[in-house]
Coordinates of C-alpha atoms in Angstrom, one line a residue:
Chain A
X10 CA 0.0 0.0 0.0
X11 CA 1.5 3.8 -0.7
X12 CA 1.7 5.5 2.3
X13 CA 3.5 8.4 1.0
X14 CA 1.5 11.1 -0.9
X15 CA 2.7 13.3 -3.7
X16 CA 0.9 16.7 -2.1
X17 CA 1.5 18.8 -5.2
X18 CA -1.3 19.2 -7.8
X19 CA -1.5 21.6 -10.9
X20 CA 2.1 20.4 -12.0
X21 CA 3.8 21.7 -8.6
X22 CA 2.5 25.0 -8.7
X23 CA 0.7 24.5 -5.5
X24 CA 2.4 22.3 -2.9
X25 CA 0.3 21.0 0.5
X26 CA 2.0 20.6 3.9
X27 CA 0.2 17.2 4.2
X28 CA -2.4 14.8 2.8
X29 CA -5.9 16.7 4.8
X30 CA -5.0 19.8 3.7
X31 CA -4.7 18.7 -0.4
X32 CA -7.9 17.0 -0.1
X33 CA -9.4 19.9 1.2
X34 CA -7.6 22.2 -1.4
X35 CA -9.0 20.0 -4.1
X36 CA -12.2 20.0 -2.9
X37 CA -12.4 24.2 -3.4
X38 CA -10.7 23.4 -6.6
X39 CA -13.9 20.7 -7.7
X40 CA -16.7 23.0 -6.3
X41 CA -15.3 26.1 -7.6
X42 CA -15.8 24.5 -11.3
X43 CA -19.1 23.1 -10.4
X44 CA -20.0 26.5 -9.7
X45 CA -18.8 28.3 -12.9
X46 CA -20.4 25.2 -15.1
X47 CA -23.6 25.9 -13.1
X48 CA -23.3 29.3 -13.5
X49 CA -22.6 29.1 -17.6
X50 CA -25.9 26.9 -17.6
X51 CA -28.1 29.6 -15.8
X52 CA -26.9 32.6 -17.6
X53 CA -26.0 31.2 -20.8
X54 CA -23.6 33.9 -22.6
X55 CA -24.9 34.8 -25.7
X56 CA -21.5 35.1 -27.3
X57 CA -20.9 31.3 -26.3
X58 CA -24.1 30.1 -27.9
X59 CA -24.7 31.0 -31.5
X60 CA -22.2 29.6 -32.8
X61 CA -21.5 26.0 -33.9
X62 CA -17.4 25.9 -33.4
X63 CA -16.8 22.5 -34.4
X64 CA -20.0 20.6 -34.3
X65 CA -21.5 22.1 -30.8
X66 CA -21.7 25.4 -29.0
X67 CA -18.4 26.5 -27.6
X68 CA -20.7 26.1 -24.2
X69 CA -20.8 22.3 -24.8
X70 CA -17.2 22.5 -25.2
X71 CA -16.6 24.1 -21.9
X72 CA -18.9 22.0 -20.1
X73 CA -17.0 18.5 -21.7
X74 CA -13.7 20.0 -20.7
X75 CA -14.4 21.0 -17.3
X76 CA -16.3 17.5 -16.7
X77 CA -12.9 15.9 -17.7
X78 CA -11.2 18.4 -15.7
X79 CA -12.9 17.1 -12.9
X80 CA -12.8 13.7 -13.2
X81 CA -9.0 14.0 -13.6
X82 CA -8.4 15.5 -10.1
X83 CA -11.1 13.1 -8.5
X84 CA -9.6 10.0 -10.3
X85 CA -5.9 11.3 -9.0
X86 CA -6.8 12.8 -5.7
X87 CA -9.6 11.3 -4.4
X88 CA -8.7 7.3 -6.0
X89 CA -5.1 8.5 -5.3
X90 CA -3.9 7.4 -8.9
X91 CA -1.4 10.0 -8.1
X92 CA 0.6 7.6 -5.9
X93 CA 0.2 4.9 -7.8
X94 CA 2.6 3.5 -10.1
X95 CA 2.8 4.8 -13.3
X96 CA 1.8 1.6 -15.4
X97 CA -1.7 1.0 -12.9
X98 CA -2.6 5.1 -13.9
X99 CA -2.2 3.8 -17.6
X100 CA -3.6 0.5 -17.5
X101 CA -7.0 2.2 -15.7
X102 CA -6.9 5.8 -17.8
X103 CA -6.3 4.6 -21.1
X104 CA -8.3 1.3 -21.7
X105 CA -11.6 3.2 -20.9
X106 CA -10.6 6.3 -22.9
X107 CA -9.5 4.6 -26.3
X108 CA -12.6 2.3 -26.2
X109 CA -14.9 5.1 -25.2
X110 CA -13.9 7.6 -27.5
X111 CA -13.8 4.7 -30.8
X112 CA -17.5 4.1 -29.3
X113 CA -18.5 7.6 -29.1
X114 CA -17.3 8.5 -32.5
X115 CA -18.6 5.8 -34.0
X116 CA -22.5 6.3 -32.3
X117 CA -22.2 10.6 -32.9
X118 CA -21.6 10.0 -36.9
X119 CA -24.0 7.2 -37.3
X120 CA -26.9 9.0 -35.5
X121 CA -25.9 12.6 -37.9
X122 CA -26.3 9.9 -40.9
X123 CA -29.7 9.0 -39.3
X124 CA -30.6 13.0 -38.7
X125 CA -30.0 14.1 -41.9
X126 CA -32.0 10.9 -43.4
X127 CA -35.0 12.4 -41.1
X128 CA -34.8 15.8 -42.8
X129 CA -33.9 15.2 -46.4
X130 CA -36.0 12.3 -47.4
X131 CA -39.7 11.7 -48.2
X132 CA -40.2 10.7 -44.7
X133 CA -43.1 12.3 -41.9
X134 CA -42.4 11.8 -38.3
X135 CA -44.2 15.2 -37.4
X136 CA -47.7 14.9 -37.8
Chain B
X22 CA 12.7 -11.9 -12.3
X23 CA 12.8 -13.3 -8.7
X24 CA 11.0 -16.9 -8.8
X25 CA 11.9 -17.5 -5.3
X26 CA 8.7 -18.9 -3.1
X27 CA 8.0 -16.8 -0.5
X28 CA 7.2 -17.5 2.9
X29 CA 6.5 -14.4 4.3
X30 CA 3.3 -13.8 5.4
X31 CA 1.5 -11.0 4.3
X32 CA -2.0 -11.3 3.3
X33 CA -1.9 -8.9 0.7
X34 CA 0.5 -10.4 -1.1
X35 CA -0.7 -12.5 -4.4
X36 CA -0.4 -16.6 -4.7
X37 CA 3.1 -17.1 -5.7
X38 CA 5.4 -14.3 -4.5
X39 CA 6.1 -11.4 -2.5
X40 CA 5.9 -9.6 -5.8
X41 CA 2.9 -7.3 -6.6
X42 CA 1.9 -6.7 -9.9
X43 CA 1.3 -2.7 -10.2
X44 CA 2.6 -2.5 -6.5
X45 CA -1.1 -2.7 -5.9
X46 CA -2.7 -5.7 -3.0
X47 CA -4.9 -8.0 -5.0
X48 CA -7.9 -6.6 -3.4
X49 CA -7.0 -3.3 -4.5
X50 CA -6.3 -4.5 -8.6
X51 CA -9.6 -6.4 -8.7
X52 CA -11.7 -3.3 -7.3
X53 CA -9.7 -1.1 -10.0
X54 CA -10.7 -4.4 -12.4
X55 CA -14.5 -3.7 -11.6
X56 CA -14.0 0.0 -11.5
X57 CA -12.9 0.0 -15.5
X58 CA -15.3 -2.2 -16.6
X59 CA -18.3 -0.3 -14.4
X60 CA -16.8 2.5 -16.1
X61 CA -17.8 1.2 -19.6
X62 CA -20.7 -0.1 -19.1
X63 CA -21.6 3.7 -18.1
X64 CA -20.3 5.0 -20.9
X65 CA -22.2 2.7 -22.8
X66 CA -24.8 4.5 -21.4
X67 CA -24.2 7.6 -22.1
X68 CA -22.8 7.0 -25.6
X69 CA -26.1 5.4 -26.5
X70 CA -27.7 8.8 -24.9
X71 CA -25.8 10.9 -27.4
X72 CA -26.5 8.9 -30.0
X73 CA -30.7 9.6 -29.7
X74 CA -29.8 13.2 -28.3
X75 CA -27.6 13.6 -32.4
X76 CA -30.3 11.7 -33.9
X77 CA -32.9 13.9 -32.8
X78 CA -31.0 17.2 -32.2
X79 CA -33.5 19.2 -33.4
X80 CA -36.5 18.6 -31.1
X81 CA -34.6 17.1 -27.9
X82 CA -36.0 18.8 -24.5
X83 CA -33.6 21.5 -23.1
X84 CA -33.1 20.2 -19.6
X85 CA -33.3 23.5 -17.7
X86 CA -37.0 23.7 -18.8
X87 CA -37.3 20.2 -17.9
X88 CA -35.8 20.6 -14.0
X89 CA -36.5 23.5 -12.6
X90 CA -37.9 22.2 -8.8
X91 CA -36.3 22.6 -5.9
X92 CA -38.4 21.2 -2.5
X93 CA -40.2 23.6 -0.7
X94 CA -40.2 26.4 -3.3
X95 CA -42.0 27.3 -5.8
X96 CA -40.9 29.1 -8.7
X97 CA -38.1 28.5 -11.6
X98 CA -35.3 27.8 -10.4
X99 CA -33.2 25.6 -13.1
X100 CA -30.1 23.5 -12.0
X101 CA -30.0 24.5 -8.4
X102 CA -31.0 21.4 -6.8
X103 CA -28.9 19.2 -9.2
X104 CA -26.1 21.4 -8.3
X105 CA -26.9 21.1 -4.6
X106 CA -26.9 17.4 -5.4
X107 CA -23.6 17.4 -6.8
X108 CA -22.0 18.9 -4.1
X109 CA -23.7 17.3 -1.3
X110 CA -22.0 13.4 -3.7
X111 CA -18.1 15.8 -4.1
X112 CA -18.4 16.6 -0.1
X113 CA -18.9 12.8 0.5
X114 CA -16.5 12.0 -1.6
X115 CA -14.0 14.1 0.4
X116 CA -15.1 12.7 3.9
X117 CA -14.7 9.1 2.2
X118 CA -10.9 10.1 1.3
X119 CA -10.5 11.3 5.1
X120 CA -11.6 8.1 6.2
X121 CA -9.4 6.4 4.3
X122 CA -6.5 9.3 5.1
X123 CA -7.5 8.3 8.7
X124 CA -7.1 4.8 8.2
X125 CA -3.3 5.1 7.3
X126 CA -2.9 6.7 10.3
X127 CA -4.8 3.5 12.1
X128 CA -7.1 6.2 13.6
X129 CA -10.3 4.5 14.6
X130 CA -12.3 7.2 15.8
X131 CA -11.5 9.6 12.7
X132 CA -12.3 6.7 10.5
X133 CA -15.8 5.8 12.0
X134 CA -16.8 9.9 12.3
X135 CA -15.8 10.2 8.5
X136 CA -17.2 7.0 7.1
X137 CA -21.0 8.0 9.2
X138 CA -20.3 11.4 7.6
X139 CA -20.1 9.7 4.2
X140 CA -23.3 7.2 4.9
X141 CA -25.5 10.7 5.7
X142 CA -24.4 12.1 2.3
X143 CA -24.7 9.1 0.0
X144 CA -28.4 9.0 2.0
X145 CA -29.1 12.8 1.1
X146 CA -28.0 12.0 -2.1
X147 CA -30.1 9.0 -2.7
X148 CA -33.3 11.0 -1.1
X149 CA -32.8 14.0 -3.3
X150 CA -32.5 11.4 -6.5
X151 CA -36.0 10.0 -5.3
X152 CA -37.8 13.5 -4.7
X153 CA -36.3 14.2 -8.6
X154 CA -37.7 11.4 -9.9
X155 CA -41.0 12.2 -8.3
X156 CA -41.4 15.4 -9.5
X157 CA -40.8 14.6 -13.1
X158 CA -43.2 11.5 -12.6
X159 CA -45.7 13.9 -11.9
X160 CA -44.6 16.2 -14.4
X161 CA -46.0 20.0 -13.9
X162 CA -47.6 21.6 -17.2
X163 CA -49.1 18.5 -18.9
X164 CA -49.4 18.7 -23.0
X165 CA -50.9 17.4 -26.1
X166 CA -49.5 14.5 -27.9
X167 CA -50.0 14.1 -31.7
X168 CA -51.0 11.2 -33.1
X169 CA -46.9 11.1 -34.9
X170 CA -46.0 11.2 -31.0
X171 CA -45.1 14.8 -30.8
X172 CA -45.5 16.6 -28.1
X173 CA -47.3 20.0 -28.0
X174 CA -46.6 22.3 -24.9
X175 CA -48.8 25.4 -24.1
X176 CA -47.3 28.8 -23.7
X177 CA -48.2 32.4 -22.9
X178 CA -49.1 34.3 -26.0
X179 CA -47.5 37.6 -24.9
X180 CA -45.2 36.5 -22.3
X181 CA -43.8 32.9 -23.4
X182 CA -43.8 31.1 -20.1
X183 CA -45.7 28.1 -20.0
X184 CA -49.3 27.9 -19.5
X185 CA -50.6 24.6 -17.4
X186 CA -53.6 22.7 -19.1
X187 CA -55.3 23.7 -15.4
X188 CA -55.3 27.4 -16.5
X189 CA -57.1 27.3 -19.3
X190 CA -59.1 24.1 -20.0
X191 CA -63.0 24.1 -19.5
X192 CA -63.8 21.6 -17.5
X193 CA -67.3 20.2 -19.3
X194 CA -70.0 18.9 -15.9
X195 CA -71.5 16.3 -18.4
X196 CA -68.1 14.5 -19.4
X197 CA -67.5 11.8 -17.4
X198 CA -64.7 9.8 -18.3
X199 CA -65.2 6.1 -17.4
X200 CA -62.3 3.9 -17.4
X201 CA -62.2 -0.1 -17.7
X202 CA -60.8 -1.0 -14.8
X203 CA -60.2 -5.0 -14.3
X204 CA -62.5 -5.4 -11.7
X205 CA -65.6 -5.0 -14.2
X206 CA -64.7 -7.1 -16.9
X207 CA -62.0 -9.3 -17.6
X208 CA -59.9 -9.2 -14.9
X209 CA -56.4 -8.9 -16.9
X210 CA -57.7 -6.0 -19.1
X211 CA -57.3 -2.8 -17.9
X212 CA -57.8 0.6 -19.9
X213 CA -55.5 3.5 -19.5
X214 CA -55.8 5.8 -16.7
X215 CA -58.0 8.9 -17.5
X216 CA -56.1 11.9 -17.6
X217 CA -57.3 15.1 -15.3
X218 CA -58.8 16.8 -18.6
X219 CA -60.2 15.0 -21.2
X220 CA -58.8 15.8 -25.0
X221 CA -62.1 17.6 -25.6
X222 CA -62.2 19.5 -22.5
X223 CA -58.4 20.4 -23.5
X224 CA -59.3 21.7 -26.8
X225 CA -62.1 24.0 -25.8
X226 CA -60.4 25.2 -23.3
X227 CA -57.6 26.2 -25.9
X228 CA -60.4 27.8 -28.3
X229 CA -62.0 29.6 -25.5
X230 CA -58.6 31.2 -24.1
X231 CA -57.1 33.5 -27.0
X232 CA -54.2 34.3 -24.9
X233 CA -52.7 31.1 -25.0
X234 CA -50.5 29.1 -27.9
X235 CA -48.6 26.2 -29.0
X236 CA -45.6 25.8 -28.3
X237 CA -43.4 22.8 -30.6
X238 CA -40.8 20.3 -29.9
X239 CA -38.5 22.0 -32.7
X240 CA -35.7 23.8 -31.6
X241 CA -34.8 26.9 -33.1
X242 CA -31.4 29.0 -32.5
X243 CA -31.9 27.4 -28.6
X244 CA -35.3 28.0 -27.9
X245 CA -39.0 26.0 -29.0
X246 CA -40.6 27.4 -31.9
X247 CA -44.3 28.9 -30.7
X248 CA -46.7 28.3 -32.9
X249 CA -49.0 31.3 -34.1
X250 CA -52.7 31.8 -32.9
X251 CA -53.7 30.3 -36.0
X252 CA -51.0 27.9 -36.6
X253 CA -51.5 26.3 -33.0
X254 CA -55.7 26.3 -33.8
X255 CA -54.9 24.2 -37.2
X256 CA -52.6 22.3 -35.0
X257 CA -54.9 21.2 -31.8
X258 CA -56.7 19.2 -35.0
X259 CA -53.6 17.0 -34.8
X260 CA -53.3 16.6 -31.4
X261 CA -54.7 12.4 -29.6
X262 CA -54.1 12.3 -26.5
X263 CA -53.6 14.3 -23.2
X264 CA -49.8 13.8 -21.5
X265 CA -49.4 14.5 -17.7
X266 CA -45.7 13.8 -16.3
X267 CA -43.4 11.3 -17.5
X268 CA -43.6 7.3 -17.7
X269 CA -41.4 4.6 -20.1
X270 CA -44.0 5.4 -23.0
X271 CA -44.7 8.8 -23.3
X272 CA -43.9 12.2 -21.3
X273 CA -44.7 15.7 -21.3
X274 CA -41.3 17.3 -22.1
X275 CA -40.7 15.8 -25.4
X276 CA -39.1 12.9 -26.7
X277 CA -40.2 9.9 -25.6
X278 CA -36.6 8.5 -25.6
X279 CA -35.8 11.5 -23.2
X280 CA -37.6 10.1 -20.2
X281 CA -36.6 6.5 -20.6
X282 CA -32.5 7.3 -20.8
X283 CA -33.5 9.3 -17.6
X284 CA -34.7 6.2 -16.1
X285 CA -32.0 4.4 -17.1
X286 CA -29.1 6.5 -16.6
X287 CA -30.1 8.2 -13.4
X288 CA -31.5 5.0 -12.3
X289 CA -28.8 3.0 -12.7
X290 CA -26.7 5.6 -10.8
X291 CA -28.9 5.7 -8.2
X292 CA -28.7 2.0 -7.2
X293 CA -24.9 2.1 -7.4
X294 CA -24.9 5.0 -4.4
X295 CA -27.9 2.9 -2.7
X296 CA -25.6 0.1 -2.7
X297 CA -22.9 1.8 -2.6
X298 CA -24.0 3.1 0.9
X299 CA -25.2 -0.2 1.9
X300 CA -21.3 -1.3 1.3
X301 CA -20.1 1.7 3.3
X302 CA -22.8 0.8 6.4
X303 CA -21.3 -3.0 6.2
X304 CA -17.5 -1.2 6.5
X305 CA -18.5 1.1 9.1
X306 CA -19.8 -1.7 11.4
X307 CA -16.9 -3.2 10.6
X308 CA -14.4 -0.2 12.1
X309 CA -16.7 -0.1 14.8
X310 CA -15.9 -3.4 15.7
X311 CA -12.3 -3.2 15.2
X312 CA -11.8 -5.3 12.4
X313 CA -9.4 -3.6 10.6
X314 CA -7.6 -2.9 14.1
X315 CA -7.2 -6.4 14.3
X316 CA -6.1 -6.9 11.0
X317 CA -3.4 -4.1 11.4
X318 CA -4.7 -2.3 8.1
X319 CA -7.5 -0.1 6.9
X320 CA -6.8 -0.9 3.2
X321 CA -10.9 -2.2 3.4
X322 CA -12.1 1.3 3.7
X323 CA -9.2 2.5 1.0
X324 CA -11.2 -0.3 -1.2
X325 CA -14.4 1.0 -0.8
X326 CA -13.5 4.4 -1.1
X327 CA -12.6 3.6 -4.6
X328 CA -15.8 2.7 -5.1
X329 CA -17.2 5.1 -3.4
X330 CA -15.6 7.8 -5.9
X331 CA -16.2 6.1 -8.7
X332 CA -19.5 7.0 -8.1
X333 CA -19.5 10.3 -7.9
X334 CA -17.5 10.2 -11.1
X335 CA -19.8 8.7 -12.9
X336 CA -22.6 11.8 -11.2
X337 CA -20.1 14.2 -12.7
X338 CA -21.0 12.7 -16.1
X339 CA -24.3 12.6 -15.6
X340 CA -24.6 15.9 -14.6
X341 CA -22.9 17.0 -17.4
X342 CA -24.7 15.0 -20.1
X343 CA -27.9 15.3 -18.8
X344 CA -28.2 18.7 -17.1
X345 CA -25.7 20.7 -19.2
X346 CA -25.3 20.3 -22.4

């Protein structure tokens, strides 16, 4: 079992004088993004919503990045896959994100295919 | 490689050696095991959600119409009880990595008042899930469904907010709607439930009441296109049946695929924090007892805890496919 913990998160620009006190620390960290995606949800910038930057609103974009931001600092601080060897962190990250991201392509392109069948062809759904 | 037997002896070490794969105990590498496959079958999930959401991009519902409660207040108030919901699963998740912070430290007492903290949030947690599910069970508005299986929502004329069938349907004194139930017939038929308002008291209502309109499922530059006066009257000709809250075959915020991945996805969370608690109960017993005392490591409630933020992982997800985007 690791006993010792690395106490430095954003890439050693903040350092923690022990293990409580980085939990806590990342803890503001997490809730201080939940409250700026919540936030971005309520008011809904104009400026972030018209446009479709690469296939969503930049909104969308935000929110998916944050959510990953999250789950990185829960899956290395909370799960402590920050003092775990390096080949576990790999073995548990990457599996899951090449076979979710092949899946996820793979579903978003087929269901535009099925979209634009919807609009363009002699078919009624809306009646 | 050292193929030497050992004969030390540790119980975390695997069958055949002193050496541990990943430097991690054999319970830890089979909860991580779990943990990535759990992982996928979420993603599964959420993957298939996207898929419906892509297919039908145009007319999905827009969750912050869709969940705007929060208990003992009325009003509009979108995200805020989600968002209380995710904090109240992130401050769990800290006291569960206290716990386990205590449990290095072979701290009994700090371990027990952290894991009880954890139990009272993943409960909070699970209630606030079931109050969430109630209210959009019993849905709020109600609407029209055409007979294509659209749905067709009722809106201020003037003011766009939405109008409740309550407020403007005529309720007709000589309409009685009778229902088969199976007690007077054949006892395994059984009609549908009546609605509160029938389909004709609905639509006179809506004839009656000039300041009220028809408001689509179509999705135009982020908002519902709202049918004009005369649109919406040439419209009501379309619509079957009457729609109140949300089951597996129809609902009144739109898609019918909308409420079954809620269901699904939120359901399936759900009973991984209800059991999820009922493992952390077992633990805490367990440190009450002085198990893990006796054993001379805590690396249980370390094994749990993994668990126990997987879970809110997977909440983080949720709340980001489901209530954000």
């Amino acid at each position: 079992m690791a006993h010792e913990h690395k106490l430095s998160i954003f890439r050693g620009l903040v350092t923690f004088k022990n293990n409580q006190q980085k939990i806590w620390g990342v803890l503001l960290f997490l809730s201080i993004v939940t409250a700026i995606e919540v936030g971005l949800g309520i008011t809904k910038p104009e400026f972030l919503m018209n446009t479709s930057f690469p296939g969503m609103k930049p909104l969308n974009w935000i929110f998916i990045i944050l959510t990953l931001v999250k789950a990185y600092y829960i899956a290395w601080d909370f799960m402590h896959l920050r003092d775990e060897k390096a080949s576990l962190r790999r073995v548990v990250v990457w599996t899951p994100v090449f076979l979710i991201s092949y899946l996820v392509t793979l579903l978003l392109f087929e269901a535009t295919y099925v979209y634009e069948i919807f609009n363009t062809t002699f078919m009624t759904w809306n009646f | 490689m050292d193929t030497s037997i050992s004969t030390a002896k540790d119980e975390n070490v695997w069958g055949g050696g002193d050496q541990q794969p990943l430097r991690a105990s054999y319970g830890k590498l089979m909860m991580w095991f779990f943990i990535v496959s759990d992982a996928l079958t979420f993603s599964g999930f959420l993957a298939a959600y996207g898929f419906s959401r892509f297919k039908f991009i145009e007319t999905w519902p827009i969750a912050d119409e869709v969940f705007t409660h929060v208990p003992f207040f009325h009003g509009n108030y979108p995200m805020y009880y989600v968002a209380f919901m995710t904090f109240i699963l992130i401050m769990s998740s800290v006291t569960m990595v206290l716990a386990v912070d205590a449990g290095h430290h072979m701290d009994r007492k700090k371990v027990t008042f952290y894991m009880l903290l954890t139990i009272i949030g993943g409960a909070i947690f699970v209630g606030s899930q079931a109050w969430e599910w109630a209210t959009f069970i019993k849905g709020d508005f109600g609407a029209l469904e055409t007979k294509g299986g659209r749905i067709l929502q009722f809106v201020d004329i003037e003011t766009g907010e939405r109008v409740a069938l309550r407020d403007f349907t005529i309720e007709n004194p000589n309409e009685t709607a009778v229902y088969h139930e199976s007690s007077k017939g054949i006892w395994f038929f059984e009609g549908d439930k009546p609605s509160t308002y029938s389909l004709e008291e609905v639509k006179a209502g809506f004839l009656a009441d000039e300041s009220v309109t028809i408001r689509t499922e179509q999705i135009i530059e982020g908002e519902k296109k709202v049918l004009s006066r005369e649109d919406a009257v040439a419209k009501l000709a379309d619509a079957a049946i009457v729609v109140e809250g949300a089951n597996l075959i129809r609902n009144e915020y739109g898609s019918r695929l909308f409420a079954d991945f809620f269901f699904f996805i939120t359901g399936f969370h759900g009973f991984h924090v209800f059991s999820g608690v009922a493992i952390n109960v077992i633990i805490f017993f367990n440190v009450l007892m002085g198990t893990y005392d006796r054993r001379g490591h805590y690396e249980m409630v370390e094994k749990v805890g993994l668990y126990w933020h997987f879970v809110d992982l997977v909440w983080v997800f949720v709340f980001t496919f489901f209530y954000l985007v």
